[in-house]
Amino acid sequence: AEQSVVLTNAQATRAGVQAAFQRVAAQAGPNDTFLFFYSGHGTQTPAATGGTEPDGRDESIVMVDGLISDDDMAAMFRQVRAGTSIIALDACFSGGFARDVVAIPGVMGLFSSEEDLTSAVADKFQAGGYLSLFLRNGLGGAADANSDRALTAGELSVYLRREFAQNAQDVDSVTMDGARNYQFLVVDRGGVGVDDLVLRTRG
């Protein structure tokens, strides 16, 4: 889409991402879907004393020159006036963004792992990550279960969960402290309804 902005590698500075976000958000109206997608590294840092993090840690995505935290991202999404907004993060610990960002009305969250767990590279598919692969395929039309060319939030949620269950079982994951577990997607529609339109797919 002409309104889209793609930043890769050295282009993905904190300022560059925030400026691109603001530019696209300014164009999005109540009949639009706003999508922020990130694939890369994620991390955890100690949260400020007296904050709202139950585990005492903030989650962040890693830019080439610094971090964008879950709190930063929430502030960015509060600027968006689209009918439906989606945050999709394929990064370690990304599920922690749900508490801050999906709490905003009209925002749906898609995260590659729970807030205290790492996300694996999808080597067997030669893809950057499982969420990246399944989301690309889903938005390309594979998630349109009834083939009506109108992809809903419910259809996308079901598709992502099914694809992960069928194709990414027993993917090892660890916490910052080295505790072992398995990776699972976090799909949180927040206040976005199952029949809310995400996009119209091409025939």
mmCIF file of C-alpha atoms in Angstrom:
data_model
loop_
_atom_site.group_PDB
_atom_site.id
_atom_site.type_symbol
_atom_site.label_atom_id
_atom_site.label_comp_id
_atom_site.label_asym_id
_atom_site.label_seq_id
_atom_site.Cartn_x
_atom_site.Cartn_y
_atom_site.Cartn_z
ATOM 1 C CA ALA A 1 0.000 0.000 0.000
ATOM 2 C CA GLU A 2 1.181 3.512 -0.763
ATOM 3 C CA GLN A 3 0.696 4.485 2.870
ATOM 4 C CA SER A 4 3.012 1.738 4.127
ATOM 5 C CA VAL A 5 6.543 2.326 5.386
ATOM 6 C CA VAL A 6 9.136 -0.458 5.559
ATOM 7 C CA LEU A 7 12.288 -0.013 7.629
ATOM 8 C CA THR A 8 14.984 -2.682 7.696
ATOM 9 C CA ASN A 9 18.297 -3.155 9.463
ATOM 10 C CA ALA A 10 20.179 0.169 9.838
ATOM 11 C CA GLN A 11 17.031 2.140 8.934
ATOM 12 C CA ALA A 12 15.291 0.875 12.058
ATOM 13 C CA THR A 13 16.397 3.539 14.520
ATOM 14 C CA ARG A 14 14.214 4.608 17.421
ATOM 15 C CA ALA A 15 13.528 7.971 15.808
ATOM 16 C CA GLY A 16 13.001 6.444 12.371
ATOM 17 C CA VAL A 17 10.452 3.927 13.599
ATOM 18 C CA GLN A 18 8.602 6.489 15.695
ATOM 19 C CA ALA A 19 8.482 8.978 12.824
ATOM 20 C CA ALA A 20 7.213 6.349 10.372
ATOM 21 C CA PHE A 21 4.618 5.220 12.897
ATOM 22 C CA GLN A 22 3.353 8.775 13.376
ATOM 23 C CA ARG A 23 3.260 9.429 9.630
ATOM 24 C CA VAL A 24 1.132 6.370 8.859
ATOM 25 C CA ALA A 25 -1.028 6.809 11.964
ATOM 26 C CA ALA A 26 -1.859 10.364 10.916
ATOM 27 C CA GLN A 27 -3.387 9.026 7.680
ATOM 28 C CA ALA A 28 -5.460 6.262 9.291
ATOM 29 C CA GLY A 29 -9.153 6.961 9.833
ATOM 30 C CA PRO A 30 -12.113 5.048 11.288
ATOM 31 C CA ASN A 31 -12.559 2.962 8.123
ATOM 32 C CA ASP A 32 -8.928 1.855 8.037
ATOM 33 C CA THR A 33 -6.844 -0.890 9.634
ATOM 34 C CA PHE A 34 -3.504 0.200 11.077
ATOM 35 C CA LEU A 35 -0.781 -2.475 11.314
ATOM 36 C CA PHE A 36 2.544 -2.237 13.128
ATOM 37 C CA PHE A 37 4.721 -5.284 12.441
ATOM 38 C CA TYR A 38 8.162 -5.990 13.864
ATOM 39 C CA SER A 39 10.447 -8.981 13.459
ATOM 40 C CA GLY A 40 13.702 -8.880 15.392
ATOM 41 C CA HIS A 41 15.163 -9.022 18.863
ATOM 42 C CA GLY A 42 13.242 -8.457 22.069
ATOM 43 C CA THR A 43 14.497 -8.060 25.618
ATOM 44 C CA GLN A 44 13.469 -7.437 29.209
ATOM 45 C CA THR A 45 14.715 -4.733 31.579
ATOM 46 C CA PRO A 46 13.891 -3.912 35.218
ATOM 47 C CA ALA A 47 10.659 -1.934 35.462
ATOM 48 C CA ALA A 48 10.436 1.343 37.319
ATOM 49 C CA THR A 49 9.649 1.011 41.004
ATOM 50 C CA GLY A 50 5.924 1.283 41.620
ATOM 51 C CA GLY A 51 5.010 0.387 38.036
ATOM 52 C CA THR A 52 2.289 -1.954 36.807
ATOM 53 C CA GLU A 53 4.469 -4.923 35.789
ATOM 54 C CA PRO A 54 3.653 -7.988 37.966
ATOM 55 C CA ASP A 55 7.041 -9.563 37.220
ATOM 56 C CA GLY A 56 8.927 -6.298 37.734
ATOM 57 C CA ARG A 57 10.169 -6.229 34.129
ATOM 58 C CA ASP A 58 9.430 -4.099 31.087
ATOM 59 C CA GLU A 59 9.557 -5.676 27.630
ATOM 60 C CA SER A 60 11.167 -3.900 24.680
ATOM 61 C CA ILE A 61 11.914 -4.401 21.003
ATOM 62 C CA VAL A 62 15.483 -3.668 19.955
ATOM 63 C CA MET A 63 16.291 -0.931 17.440
ATOM 64 C CA VAL A 64 19.802 -0.377 16.081
ATOM 65 C CA ASP A 65 20.354 2.503 18.490
ATOM 66 C CA GLY A 66 18.216 1.638 21.485
ATOM 67 C CA LEU A 67 14.966 0.176 22.760
ATOM 68 C CA ILE A 68 11.257 0.839 22.279
ATOM 69 C CA SER A 69 9.512 -0.376 25.421
ATOM 70 C CA ASP A 70 5.995 -1.607 25.968
ATOM 71 C CA ASP A 71 5.229 1.732 27.629
ATOM 72 C CA ASP A 72 6.659 3.641 24.639
ATOM 73 C CA MET A 73 4.561 1.553 22.265
ATOM 74 C CA ALA A 74 1.396 2.151 24.259
ATOM 75 C CA ALA A 75 1.965 5.896 24.001
ATOM 76 C CA MET A 76 2.436 5.545 20.227
ATOM 77 C CA PHE A 77 -0.761 3.523 19.771
ATOM 78 C CA ARG A 78 -2.807 6.065 21.685
ATOM 79 C CA GLN A 79 -2.240 8.387 18.702
ATOM 80 C CA VAL A 80 -3.915 6.002 16.238
ATOM 81 C CA ARG A 81 -7.495 6.732 15.148
ATOM 82 C CA ALA A 82 -8.019 3.718 12.875
ATOM 83 C CA GLY A 83 -11.118 1.572 13.206
ATOM 84 C CA THR A 84 -8.944 -1.446 14.001
ATOM 85 C CA SER A 85 -5.275 -1.467 14.933
ATOM 86 C CA ILE A 86 -2.964 -4.476 15.061
ATOM 87 C CA ILE A 87 0.382 -4.777 16.796
ATOM 88 C CA ALA A 88 2.282 -7.862 15.598
ATOM 89 C CA LEU A 89 5.642 -8.545 17.220
ATOM 90 C CA ASP A 90 7.797 -11.530 16.302
ATOM 91 C CA ALA A 91 10.357 -11.140 19.078
ATOM 92 C CA CYS A 92 11.419 -12.689 22.344
ATOM 93 C CA PHE A 93 9.284 -11.684 25.349
ATOM 94 C CA SER A 94 6.830 -9.874 23.059
ATOM 95 C CA GLY A 95 3.721 -11.095 24.890
ATOM 96 C CA GLY A 96 4.480 -8.542 27.589
ATOM 97 C CA PHE A 97 3.319 -5.774 25.240
ATOM 98 C CA ALA A 98 -0.266 -7.035 25.523
ATOM 99 C CA ARG A 99 -0.809 -5.612 29.004
ATOM 100 C CA ASP A 100 0.106 -2.086 27.882
ATOM 101 C CA VAL A 101 -0.940 -1.892 24.231
ATOM 102 C CA VAL A 102 -3.936 -4.217 23.839
ATOM 103 C CA ALA A 103 -5.544 -2.457 26.796
ATOM 104 C CA ILE A 104 -6.118 0.455 24.402
ATOM 105 C CA PRO A 105 -9.590 0.244 22.754
ATOM 106 C CA GLY A 106 -9.543 -1.052 19.174
ATOM 107 C CA VAL A 107 -6.096 -2.671 19.362
ATOM 108 C CA MET A 108 -5.509 -6.366 18.628
ATOM 109 C CA GLY A 109 -2.229 -7.974 19.636
ATOM 110 C CA LEU A 110 -0.310 -10.780 17.919
ATOM 111 C CA PHE A 111 2.846 -11.869 19.729
ATOM 112 C CA SER A 112 5.266 -14.696 19.012
ATOM 113 C CA SER A 113 5.789 -15.728 22.642
ATOM 114 C CA GLU A 114 4.679 -15.175 26.207
ATOM 115 C CA GLU A 115 6.161 -12.232 28.065
ATOM 116 C CA ASP A 116 8.869 -14.194 29.891
ATOM 117 C CA LEU A 117 9.894 -16.529 27.056
ATOM 118 C CA THR A 118 12.094 -16.394 23.985
ATOM 119 C CA SER A 119 10.899 -16.865 20.386
ATOM 120 C CA ALA A 120 12.610 -19.255 17.988
ATOM 121 C CA VAL A 121 13.639 -18.758 14.381
ATOM 122 C CA ALA A 122 11.493 -20.909 12.060
ATOM 123 C CA ASP A 123 14.446 -22.721 10.499
ATOM 124 C CA LYS A 124 12.416 -25.543 8.999
ATOM 125 C CA PHE A 125 10.457 -23.016 6.939
ATOM 126 C CA GLN A 126 13.520 -20.854 6.214
ATOM 127 C CA ALA A 127 11.581 -17.982 7.760
ATOM 128 C CA GLY A 128 12.507 -15.352 10.311
ATOM 129 C CA GLY A 129 9.911 -16.503 12.826
ATOM 130 C CA TYR A 130 6.732 -18.519 13.093
ATOM 131 C CA LEU A 131 4.460 -15.532 13.608
ATOM 132 C CA SER A 132 6.026 -13.719 10.645
ATOM 133 C CA LEU A 133 5.404 -16.680 8.352
ATOM 134 C CA PHE A 134 1.875 -17.481 9.479
ATOM 135 C CA LEU A 135 0.814 -13.833 9.567
ATOM 136 C CA ARG A 136 2.085 -13.219 6.032
ATOM 137 C CA ASN A 137 0.205 -16.257 4.742
ATOM 138 C CA GLY A 138 -2.916 -15.386 6.707
ATOM 139 C CA LEU A 139 -3.105 -11.794 5.516
ATOM 140 C CA GLY A 140 -2.426 -13.046 2.000
ATOM 141 C CA GLY A 141 -5.777 -14.825 2.055
ATOM 142 C CA ALA A 142 -5.132 -18.177 3.737
ATOM 143 C CA ALA A 143 -6.957 -17.068 6.897
ATOM 144 C CA ASP A 144 -10.139 -16.127 4.994
ATOM 145 C CA ALA A 145 -11.989 -19.258 6.121
ATOM 146 C CA ASN A 146 -15.260 -18.592 4.282
ATOM 147 C CA SER A 147 -13.551 -17.196 1.155
ATOM 148 C CA ASP A 148 -15.649 -14.039 1.160
ATOM 149 C CA ARG A 149 -12.551 -11.848 0.672
ATOM 150 C CA ALA A 150 -13.277 -10.122 3.986
ATOM 151 C CA LEU A 151 -10.756 -11.217 6.599
ATOM 152 C CA THR A 152 -12.053 -10.747 10.128
ATOM 153 C CA ALA A 153 -10.214 -10.572 13.433
ATOM 154 C CA GLY A 154 -11.790 -13.863 14.442
ATOM 155 C CA GLU A 155 -10.680 -15.631 11.268
ATOM 156 C CA LEU A 156 -7.126 -14.353 11.672
ATOM 157 C CA SER A 157 -6.989 -15.387 15.330
ATOM 158 C CA VAL A 158 -8.180 -18.924 14.611
ATOM 159 C CA TYR A 159 -5.849 -19.320 11.628
ATOM 160 C CA LEU A 160 -2.747 -18.259 13.558
ATOM 161 C CA ARG A 161 -3.500 -20.553 16.479
ATOM 162 C CA ARG A 162 -4.197 -23.528 14.209
ATOM 163 C CA GLU A 163 -1.083 -22.997 12.095
ATOM 164 C CA PHE A 164 1.113 -22.777 15.160
ATOM 165 C CA ALA A 165 -0.461 -25.861 16.744
ATOM 166 C CA GLN A 166 -0.010 -27.878 13.551
ATOM 167 C CA ASN A 167 3.433 -26.671 12.500
ATOM 168 C CA ALA A 168 5.319 -25.501 15.580
ATOM 169 C CA GLN A 169 4.786 -28.062 18.301
ATOM 170 C CA ASP A 170 7.427 -28.484 21.025
ATOM 171 C CA VAL A 171 9.518 -25.451 20.039
ATOM 172 C CA ASP A 172 11.975 -24.918 22.901
ATOM 173 C CA SER A 173 11.883 -21.606 24.743
ATOM 174 C CA VAL A 174 13.666 -20.205 27.802
ATOM 175 C CA THR A 175 13.289 -17.375 30.278
ATOM 176 C CA MET A 176 15.895 -14.695 30.985
ATOM 177 C CA ASP A 177 16.910 -16.826 33.981
ATOM 178 C CA GLY A 178 17.334 -19.990 31.923
ATOM 179 C CA ALA A 179 14.142 -21.833 32.895
ATOM 180 C CA ARG A 180 12.974 -24.022 30.017
ATOM 181 C CA ASN A 181 9.502 -24.186 28.487
ATOM 182 C CA TYR A 182 7.831 -24.201 25.050
ATOM 183 C CA GLN A 183 6.947 -21.343 22.738
ATOM 184 C CA PHE A 184 3.307 -20.446 22.118
ATOM 185 C CA LEU A 185 1.728 -17.542 20.276
ATOM 186 C CA VAL A 186 -0.157 -14.924 22.249
ATOM 187 C CA VAL A 187 -3.235 -13.779 20.311
ATOM 188 C CA ASP A 188 -5.231 -11.124 22.160
ATOM 189 C CA ARG A 189 -8.116 -9.376 20.402
ATOM 190 C CA GLY A 190 -8.704 -6.993 23.308
ATOM 191 C CA GLY A 191 -11.773 -4.927 22.397
ATOM 192 C CA VAL A 192 -11.690 -5.956 18.719
ATOM 193 C CA GLY A 193 -14.706 -8.131 17.882
ATOM 194 C CA VAL A 194 -14.504 -11.467 16.111
ATOM 195 C CA ASP A 195 -16.425 -10.085 13.111
ATOM 196 C CA ASP A 196 -14.503 -6.814 12.903
ATOM 197 C CA LEU A 197 -12.910 -6.434 9.483
ATOM 198 C CA VAL A 198 -9.126 -6.612 9.304
ATOM 199 C CA LEU A 199 -8.767 -6.319 5.529
ATOM 200 C CA ARG A 200 -10.287 -7.235 2.229
ATOM 201 C CA THR A 201 -8.222 -9.882 0.478
ATOM 202 C CA ARG A 202 -7.565 -10.027 -3.231
ATOM 203 C CA GLY A 203 -9.421 -12.503 -5.383
#
